[in-house]
Tab-separated table of C-alpha atoms in Angstrom:
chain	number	residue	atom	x	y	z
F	22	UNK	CA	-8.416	20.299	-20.871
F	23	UNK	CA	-10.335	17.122	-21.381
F	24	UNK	CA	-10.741	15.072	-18.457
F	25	UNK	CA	-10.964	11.229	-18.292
F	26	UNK	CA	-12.564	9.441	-15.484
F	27	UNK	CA	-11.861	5.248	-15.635
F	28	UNK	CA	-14.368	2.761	-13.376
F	29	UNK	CA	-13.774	0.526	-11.425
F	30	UNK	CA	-10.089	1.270	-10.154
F	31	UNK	CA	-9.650	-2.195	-9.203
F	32	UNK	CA	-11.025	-5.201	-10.293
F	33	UNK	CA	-10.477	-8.988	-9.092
F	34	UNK	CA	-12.257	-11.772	-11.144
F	35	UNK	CA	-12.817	-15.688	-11.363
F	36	UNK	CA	-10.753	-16.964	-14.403
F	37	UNK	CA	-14.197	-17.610	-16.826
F	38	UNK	CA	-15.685	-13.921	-15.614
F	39	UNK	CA	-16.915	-11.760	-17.646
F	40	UNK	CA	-16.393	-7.862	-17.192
F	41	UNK	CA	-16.966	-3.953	-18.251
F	42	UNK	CA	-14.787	-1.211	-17.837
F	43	UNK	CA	-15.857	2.222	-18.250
F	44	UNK	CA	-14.173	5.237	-19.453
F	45	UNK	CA	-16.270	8.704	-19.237
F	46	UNK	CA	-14.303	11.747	-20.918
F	47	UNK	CA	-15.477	15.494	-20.322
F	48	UNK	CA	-15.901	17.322	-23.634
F	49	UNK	CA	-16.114	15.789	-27.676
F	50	UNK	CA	-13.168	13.887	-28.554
F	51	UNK	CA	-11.656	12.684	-32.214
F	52	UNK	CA	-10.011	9.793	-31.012
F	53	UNK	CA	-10.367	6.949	-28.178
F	54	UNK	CA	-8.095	4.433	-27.892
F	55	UNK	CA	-7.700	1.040	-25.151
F	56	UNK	CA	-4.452	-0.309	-24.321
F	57	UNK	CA	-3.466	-2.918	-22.035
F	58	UNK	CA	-0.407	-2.502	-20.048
F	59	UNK	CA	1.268	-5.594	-19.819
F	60	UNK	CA	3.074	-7.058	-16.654
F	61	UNK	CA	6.033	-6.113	-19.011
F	62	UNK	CA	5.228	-2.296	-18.849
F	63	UNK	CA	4.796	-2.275	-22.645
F	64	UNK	CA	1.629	-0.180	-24.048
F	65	UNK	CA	-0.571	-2.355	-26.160
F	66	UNK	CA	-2.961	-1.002	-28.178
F	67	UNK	CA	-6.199	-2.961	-28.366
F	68	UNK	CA	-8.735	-0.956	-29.985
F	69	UNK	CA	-9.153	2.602	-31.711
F	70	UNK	CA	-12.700	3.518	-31.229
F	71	UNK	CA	-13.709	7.337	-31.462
F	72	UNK	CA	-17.730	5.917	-32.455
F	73	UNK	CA	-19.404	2.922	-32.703
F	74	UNK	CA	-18.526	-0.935	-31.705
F	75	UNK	CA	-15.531	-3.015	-32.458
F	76	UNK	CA	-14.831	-6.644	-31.581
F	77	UNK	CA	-11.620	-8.708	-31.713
F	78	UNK	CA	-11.616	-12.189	-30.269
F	79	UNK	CA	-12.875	-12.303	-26.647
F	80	UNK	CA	-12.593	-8.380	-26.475
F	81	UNK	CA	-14.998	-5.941	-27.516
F	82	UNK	CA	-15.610	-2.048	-27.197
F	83	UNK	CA	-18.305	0.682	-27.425
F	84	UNK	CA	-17.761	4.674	-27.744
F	85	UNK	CA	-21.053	6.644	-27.408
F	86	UNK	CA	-19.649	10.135	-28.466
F	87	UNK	CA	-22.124	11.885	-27.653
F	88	UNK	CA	-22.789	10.809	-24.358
F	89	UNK	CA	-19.343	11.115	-23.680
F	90	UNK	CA	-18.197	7.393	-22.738
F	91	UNK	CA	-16.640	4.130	-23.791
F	92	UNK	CA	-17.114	0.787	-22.625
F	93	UNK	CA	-14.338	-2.308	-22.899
F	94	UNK	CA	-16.000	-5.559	-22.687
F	95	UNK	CA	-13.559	-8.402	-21.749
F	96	UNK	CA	-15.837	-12.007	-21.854
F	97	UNK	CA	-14.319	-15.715	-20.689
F	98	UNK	CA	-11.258	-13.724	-18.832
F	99	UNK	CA	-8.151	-15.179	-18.684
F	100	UNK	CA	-5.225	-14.974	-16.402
F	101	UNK	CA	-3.285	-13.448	-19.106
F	102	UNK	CA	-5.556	-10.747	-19.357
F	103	UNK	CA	-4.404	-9.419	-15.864
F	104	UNK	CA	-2.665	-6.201	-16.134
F	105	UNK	CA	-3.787	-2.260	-16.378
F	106	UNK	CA	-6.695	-1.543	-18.731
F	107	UNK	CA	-6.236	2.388	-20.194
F	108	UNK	CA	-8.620	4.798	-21.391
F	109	UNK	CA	-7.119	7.612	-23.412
F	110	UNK	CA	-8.858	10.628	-25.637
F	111	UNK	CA	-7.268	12.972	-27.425
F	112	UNK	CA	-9.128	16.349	-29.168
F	113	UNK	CA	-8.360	19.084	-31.580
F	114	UNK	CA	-5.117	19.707	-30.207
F	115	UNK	CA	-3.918	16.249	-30.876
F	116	UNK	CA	-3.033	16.130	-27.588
F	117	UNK	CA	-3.790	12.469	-26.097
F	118	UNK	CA	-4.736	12.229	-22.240
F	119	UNK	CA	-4.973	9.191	-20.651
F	120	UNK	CA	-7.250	8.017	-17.554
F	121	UNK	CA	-5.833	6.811	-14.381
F	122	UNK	CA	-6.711	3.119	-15.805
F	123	UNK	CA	-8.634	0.069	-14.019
F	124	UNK	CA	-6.191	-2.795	-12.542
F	125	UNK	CA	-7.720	-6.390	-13.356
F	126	UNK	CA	-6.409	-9.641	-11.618
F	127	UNK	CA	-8.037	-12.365	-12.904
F	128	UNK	CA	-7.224	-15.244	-10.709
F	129	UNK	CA	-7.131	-19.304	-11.734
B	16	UNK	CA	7.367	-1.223	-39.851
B	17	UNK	CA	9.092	-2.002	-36.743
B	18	UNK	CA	7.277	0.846	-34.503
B	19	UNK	CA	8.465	3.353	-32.698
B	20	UNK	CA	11.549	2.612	-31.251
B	21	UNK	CA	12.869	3.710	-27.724
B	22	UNK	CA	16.583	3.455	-26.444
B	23	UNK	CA	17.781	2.426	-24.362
B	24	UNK	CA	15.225	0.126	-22.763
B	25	UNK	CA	16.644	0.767	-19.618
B	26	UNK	CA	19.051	2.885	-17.952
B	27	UNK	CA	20.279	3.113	-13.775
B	28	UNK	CA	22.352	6.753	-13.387
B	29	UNK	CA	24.065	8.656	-10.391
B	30	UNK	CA	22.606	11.441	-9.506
B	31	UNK	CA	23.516	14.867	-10.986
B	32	UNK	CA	24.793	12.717	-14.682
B	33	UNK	CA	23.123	13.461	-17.825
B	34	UNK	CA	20.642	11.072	-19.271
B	35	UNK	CA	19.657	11.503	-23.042
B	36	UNK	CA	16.421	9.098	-24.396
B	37	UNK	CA	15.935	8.461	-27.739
B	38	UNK	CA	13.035	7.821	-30.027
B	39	UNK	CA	12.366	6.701	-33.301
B	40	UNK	CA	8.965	7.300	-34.645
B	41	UNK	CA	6.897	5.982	-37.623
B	42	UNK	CA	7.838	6.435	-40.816
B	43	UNK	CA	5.318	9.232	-41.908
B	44	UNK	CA	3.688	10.323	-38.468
B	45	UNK	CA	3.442	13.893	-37.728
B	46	UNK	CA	3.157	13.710	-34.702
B	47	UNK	CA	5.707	12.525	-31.685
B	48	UNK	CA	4.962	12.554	-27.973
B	49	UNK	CA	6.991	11.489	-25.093
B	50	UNK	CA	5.462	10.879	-22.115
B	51	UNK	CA	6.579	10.148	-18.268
B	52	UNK	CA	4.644	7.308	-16.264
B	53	UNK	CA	5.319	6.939	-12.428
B	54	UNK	CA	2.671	5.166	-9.762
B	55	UNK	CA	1.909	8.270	-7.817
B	56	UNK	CA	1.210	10.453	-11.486
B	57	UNK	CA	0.175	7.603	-14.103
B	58	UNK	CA	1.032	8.811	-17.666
B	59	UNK	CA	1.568	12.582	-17.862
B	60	UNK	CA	2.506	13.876	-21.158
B	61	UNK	CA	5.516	16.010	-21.317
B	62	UNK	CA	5.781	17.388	-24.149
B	63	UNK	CA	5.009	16.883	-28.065
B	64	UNK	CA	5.947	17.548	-31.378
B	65	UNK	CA	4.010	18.319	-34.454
B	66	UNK	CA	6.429	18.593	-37.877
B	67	UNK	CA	9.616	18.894	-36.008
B	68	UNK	CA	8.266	21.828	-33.994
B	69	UNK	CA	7.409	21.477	-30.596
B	70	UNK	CA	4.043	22.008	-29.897
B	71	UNK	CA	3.395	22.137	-26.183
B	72	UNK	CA	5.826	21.500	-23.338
B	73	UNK	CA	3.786	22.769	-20.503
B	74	UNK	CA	4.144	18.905	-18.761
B	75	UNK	CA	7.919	19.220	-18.737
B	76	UNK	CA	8.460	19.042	-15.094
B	77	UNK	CA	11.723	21.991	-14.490
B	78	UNK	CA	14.365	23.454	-16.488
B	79	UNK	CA	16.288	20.681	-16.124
B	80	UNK	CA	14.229	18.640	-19.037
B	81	UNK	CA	14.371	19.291	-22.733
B	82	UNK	CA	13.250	17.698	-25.537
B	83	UNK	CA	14.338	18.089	-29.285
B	84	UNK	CA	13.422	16.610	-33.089
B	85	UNK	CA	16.333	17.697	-35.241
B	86	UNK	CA	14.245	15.831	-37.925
B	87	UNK	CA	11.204	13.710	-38.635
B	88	UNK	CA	12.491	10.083	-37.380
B	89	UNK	CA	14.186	10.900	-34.306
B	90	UNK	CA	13.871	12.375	-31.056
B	91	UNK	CA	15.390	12.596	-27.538
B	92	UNK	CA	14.717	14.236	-24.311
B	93	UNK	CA	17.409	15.084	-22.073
B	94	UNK	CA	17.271	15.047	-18.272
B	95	UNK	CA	20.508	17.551	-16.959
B	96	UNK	CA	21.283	16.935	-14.422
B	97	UNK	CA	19.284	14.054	-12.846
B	98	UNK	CA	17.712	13.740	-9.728
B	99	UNK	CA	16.154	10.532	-8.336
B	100	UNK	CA	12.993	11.666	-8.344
B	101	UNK	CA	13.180	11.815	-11.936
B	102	UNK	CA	13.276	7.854	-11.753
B	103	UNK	CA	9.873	6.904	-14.095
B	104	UNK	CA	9.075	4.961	-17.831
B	105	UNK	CA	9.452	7.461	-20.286
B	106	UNK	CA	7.442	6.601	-22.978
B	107	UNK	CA	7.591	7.371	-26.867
B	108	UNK	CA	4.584	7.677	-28.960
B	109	UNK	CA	3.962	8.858	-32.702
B	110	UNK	CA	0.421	9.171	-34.613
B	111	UNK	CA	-0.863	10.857	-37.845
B	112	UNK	CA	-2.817	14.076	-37.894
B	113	UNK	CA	-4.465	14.697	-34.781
B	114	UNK	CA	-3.878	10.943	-34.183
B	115	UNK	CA	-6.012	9.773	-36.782
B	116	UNK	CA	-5.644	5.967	-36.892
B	117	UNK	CA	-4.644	5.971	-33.260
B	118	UNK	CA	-1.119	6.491	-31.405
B	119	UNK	CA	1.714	3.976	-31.138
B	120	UNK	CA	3.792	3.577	-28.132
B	121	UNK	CA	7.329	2.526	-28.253
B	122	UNK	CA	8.685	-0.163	-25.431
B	123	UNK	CA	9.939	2.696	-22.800
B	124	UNK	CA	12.876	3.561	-21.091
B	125	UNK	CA	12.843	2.366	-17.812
B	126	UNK	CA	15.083	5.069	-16.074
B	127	UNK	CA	16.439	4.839	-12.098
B	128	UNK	CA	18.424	7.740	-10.727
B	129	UNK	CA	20.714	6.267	-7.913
């Protein structure tokens, strides 16, 4: 199946940082998606990117299919930003795997 | 639409009693996945649904799991009987075809076998 690989693991930043998180999958994919798990547990989904670049508000992402990776872009961080950062792919089978996800503090 | 929905949002069990988890997905999704997430495994999928029919269930963990979709807006897995180990966020998710669009997660079930 397809693997996903997530960089860094861990990641402590200044409050004002900026930051990129990496997501490398193994074969072609159909879908990408981000999510942010918030101190809450709750899954939120930040951006759907299979190709190309999106942007929403300090937040932006990049998925070079065929290189096989993805990029999350978080700029000006915020303490509210702290929380698990997820990679997931999914392929033909519909099936959606997720990475083992990058922790961020981001202290005041 | 209100999402998928998950019930109950939590739930604390003895040992050896049944637990049932219930899902609502998206009106119109095909698809319907639930998924387990502990800190030593991260999200594993356990099993999923495509139409109704179940798909793939090669992450449910033992005999003692199973999962059913009598019809296209609800689902629940079934733990029988529970073990403490089992203790996790169970997680709902629905998407279109092949999760075109993207997936939606419901809330979770926070679940603790005592």
């Amino acid at each position: 199946g397809i693997q996903v690989e997530q960089s860094p693991p861990d990641l402590i930043l200044q409050e004002g940082a900026n930051s990129t998180l990496r997501c490398n999958f193994s074969d072609s994919v159909n879908n990408l998606q981000w999510f942010h798990q918030n101190p809450w547990g709750q899954l939120i989904n930040l951006f759907y990117i299979p190709s190309g670049t999106k942007q929403n508000g300090r937040l932006s992402a990049t998925t070079v299919a065929t290189e096989r990776y993805s990029l999350l872009y978080i700029s000006s961080s915020q303490t509210t930003d702290s929380g698990v950062y997820f990679c997931a792919v999914s392929g033909n089978t519909g099936k959606l795997i997720f990475g083992q996800g990058t922790t961020l503090q981001v202290k005041p | 639409d209100a999402g998928v929905i998950q019930s109950p949002r939590h739930e604390v069990t003895e040992m050896g009693q049944e637990v049932t988890l219930r899902c609502k997905p998206i009106s119109g999704h095909d698809y319907l996945f639930w998924y387990r997430q502990t800190m030593m495994r991260g999200l594993e999928l356990l099993i999923y649904f495509n139409n109704n029919v179940p798909i793939d269930d090669s992450g449910m963990p033992e005999d003692r799991f199973s999962a059913k979709m009598p019809n296209a807006s609800f689902s629940t897995l079934k733990i029988q009987p529970s073990e403490p180990r089992d203790s996790a966020v169970y997680f709902c998710a629905s998407s279109l075809f092949r999760g075109a669009g993207g997936y939606t997660f419901g809330s979770g079930t926070r679940l603790t076998v005592v």
